Short mmCIF file of C-alpha atoms in Angstrom, two decimals:
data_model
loop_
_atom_site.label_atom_id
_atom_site.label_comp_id
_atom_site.label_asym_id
_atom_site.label_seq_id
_atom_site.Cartn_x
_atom_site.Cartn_y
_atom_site.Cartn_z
CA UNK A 250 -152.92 -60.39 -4.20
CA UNK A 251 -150.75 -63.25 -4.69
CA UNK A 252 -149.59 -65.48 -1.76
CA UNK A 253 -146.79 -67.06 -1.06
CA UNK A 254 -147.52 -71.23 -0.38
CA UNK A 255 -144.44 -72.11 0.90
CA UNK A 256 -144.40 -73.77 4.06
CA UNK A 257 -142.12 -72.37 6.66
CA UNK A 258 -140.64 -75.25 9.68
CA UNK A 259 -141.11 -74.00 13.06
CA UNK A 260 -138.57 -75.91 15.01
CA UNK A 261 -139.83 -75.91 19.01
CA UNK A 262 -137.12 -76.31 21.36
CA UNK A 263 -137.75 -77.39 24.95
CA UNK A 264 -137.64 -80.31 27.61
CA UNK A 265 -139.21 -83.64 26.57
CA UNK A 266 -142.53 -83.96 27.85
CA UNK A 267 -141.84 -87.93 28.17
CA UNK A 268 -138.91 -88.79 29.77
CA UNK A 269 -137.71 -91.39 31.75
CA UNK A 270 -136.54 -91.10 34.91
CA UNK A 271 -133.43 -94.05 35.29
CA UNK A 272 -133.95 -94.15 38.98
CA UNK A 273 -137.77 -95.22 38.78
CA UNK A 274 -137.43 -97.85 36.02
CA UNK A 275 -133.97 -99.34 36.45
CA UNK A 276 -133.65 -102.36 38.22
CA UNK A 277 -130.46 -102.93 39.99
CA UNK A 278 -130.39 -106.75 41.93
CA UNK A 279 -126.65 -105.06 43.10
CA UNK A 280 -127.86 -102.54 45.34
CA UNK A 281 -130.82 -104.92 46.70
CA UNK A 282 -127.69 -107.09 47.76
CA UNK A 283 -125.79 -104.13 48.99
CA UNK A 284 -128.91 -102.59 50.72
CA UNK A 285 -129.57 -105.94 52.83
CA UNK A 286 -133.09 -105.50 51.69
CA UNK A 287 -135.52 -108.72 51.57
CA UNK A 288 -135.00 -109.47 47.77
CA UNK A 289 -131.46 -108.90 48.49
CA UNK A 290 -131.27 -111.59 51.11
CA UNK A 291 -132.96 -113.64 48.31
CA UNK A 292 -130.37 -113.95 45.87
CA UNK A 293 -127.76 -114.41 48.66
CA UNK A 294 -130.46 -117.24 49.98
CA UNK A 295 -130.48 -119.00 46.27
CA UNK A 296 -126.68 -118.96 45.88
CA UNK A 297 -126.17 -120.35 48.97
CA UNK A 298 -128.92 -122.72 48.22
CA UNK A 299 -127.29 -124.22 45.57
CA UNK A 300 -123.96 -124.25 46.88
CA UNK A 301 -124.92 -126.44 49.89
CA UNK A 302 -126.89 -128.52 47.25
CA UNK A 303 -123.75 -129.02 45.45
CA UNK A 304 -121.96 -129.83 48.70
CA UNK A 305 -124.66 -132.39 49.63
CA UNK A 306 -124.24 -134.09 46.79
CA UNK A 307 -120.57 -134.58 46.98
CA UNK A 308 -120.66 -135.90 50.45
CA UNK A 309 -123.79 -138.22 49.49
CA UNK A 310 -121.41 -139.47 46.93
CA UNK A 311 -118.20 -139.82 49.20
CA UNK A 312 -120.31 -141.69 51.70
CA UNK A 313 -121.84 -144.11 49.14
CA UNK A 314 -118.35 -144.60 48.12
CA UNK A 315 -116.12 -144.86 51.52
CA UNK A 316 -118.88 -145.74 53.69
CA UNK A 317 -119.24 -149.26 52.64
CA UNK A 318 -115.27 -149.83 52.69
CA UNK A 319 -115.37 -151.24 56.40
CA UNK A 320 -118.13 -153.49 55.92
CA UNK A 321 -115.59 -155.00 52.58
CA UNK A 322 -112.77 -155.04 54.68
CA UNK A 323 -114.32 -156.66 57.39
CA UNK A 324 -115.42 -159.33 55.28
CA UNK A 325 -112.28 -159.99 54.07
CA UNK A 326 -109.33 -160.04 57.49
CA UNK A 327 -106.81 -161.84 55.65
CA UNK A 328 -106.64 -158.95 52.75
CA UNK A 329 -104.31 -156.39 54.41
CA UNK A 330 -102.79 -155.34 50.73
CA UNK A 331 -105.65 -155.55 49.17
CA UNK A 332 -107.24 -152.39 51.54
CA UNK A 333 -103.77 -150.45 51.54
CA UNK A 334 -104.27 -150.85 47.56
CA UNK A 335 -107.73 -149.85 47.50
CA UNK A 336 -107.39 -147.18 50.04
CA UNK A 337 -104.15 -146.02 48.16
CA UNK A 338 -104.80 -146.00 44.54
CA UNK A 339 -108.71 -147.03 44.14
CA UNK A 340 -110.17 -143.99 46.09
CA UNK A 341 -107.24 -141.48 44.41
CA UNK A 342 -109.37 -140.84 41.46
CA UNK A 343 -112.38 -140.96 42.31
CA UNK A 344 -111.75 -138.63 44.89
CA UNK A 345 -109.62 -136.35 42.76
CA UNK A 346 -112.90 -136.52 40.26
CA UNK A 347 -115.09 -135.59 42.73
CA UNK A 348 -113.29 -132.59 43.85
CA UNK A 349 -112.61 -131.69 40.26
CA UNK A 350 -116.60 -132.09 39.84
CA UNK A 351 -117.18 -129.81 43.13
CA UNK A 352 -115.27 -127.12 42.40
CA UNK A 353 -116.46 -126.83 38.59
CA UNK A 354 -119.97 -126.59 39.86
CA UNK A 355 -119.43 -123.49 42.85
CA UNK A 356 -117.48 -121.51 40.02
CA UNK A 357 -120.87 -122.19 37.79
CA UNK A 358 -122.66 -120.97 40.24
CA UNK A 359 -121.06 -118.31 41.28
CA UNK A 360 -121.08 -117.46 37.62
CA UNK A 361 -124.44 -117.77 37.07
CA UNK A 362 -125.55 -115.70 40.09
CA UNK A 363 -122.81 -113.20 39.20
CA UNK A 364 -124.61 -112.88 35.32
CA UNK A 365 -127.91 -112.63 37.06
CA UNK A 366 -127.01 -109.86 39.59
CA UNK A 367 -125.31 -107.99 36.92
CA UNK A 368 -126.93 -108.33 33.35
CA UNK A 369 -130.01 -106.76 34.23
#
C-alpha cells in the first residue's frame, strides 16, 4: 500500500492566547495630571519647582544688580547725571537680558515637562 508523504498545513484560527491588554500596561502621565491623583500632583509639583527656581534666580540677580545702586549713589551726592545715566541706559540691558534669559528658560521648561507628560 503506498502512502502519500506529503505534509498537509493545518492553519488554526482563533484569539491570541497572549495578548496585551493597552489599559494594564500603558502608562499615561496625562491622565495622572487630569485625574488629580498623587503622581499627578507630582509633575505639576516639579514644573512648578523649577519655574520658581528660575524666578529666584532672576530676582537674586536683579537684587545683586539694583540693590547696591543706593549705597553708589549715596557715596557719590554731587553725581546727579551720572545716576539718571546709569539708571537710564546702564540697567536697560541688563534688564532687557535678564528678561530675555527668564522667559527662554519657563518656555524650556514648559517644554520639557510638556515632552515628558506626553512622549511616554
Amino acid at each position: 500500500m503506498p502512502q502519500d508523504h506529503t505534509e498537509r498545513r493545518v492553519a488554526v484560527t482563533g484569539p491570541p492566547r497572549r495578548t496585551r491588554r493597552a489599559s494594564a500596561y500603558y502608562y499615561r502621565p496625562r491622565t495622572e495630571i487630569d485625574e488629580q491623583t498623587t503622581l499627578g500632583h507630582t509633575y505639576v509639583r516639579s514644573l512648578m519647582r523649577t519655574q520658581l527656581r528660575a524666578a529666584l534666580i532672576v530676582f537674586a540677580v536683579l537684587g545683586l544688580l539694583v540693590g547696591p545702586l543706593p549705597l553708589l549713589f549715596a557715596a557719590m551726592p554731587d553725581a546727579r547725571r551720572l545716576e539718571w545715566a546709569v539708571l537710564g541706559f546702564g540697567l536697560y540691558a541688563p534688564l532687557v537680558l535678564l528678561a530675555r534669559w527668564y522667559v527662554r528658560r519657563a518656555e524650556r521648561n514648559e517644554r520639557d515637562f510638556v515632552r515628558l507628560v506626553e512622549d511616554r
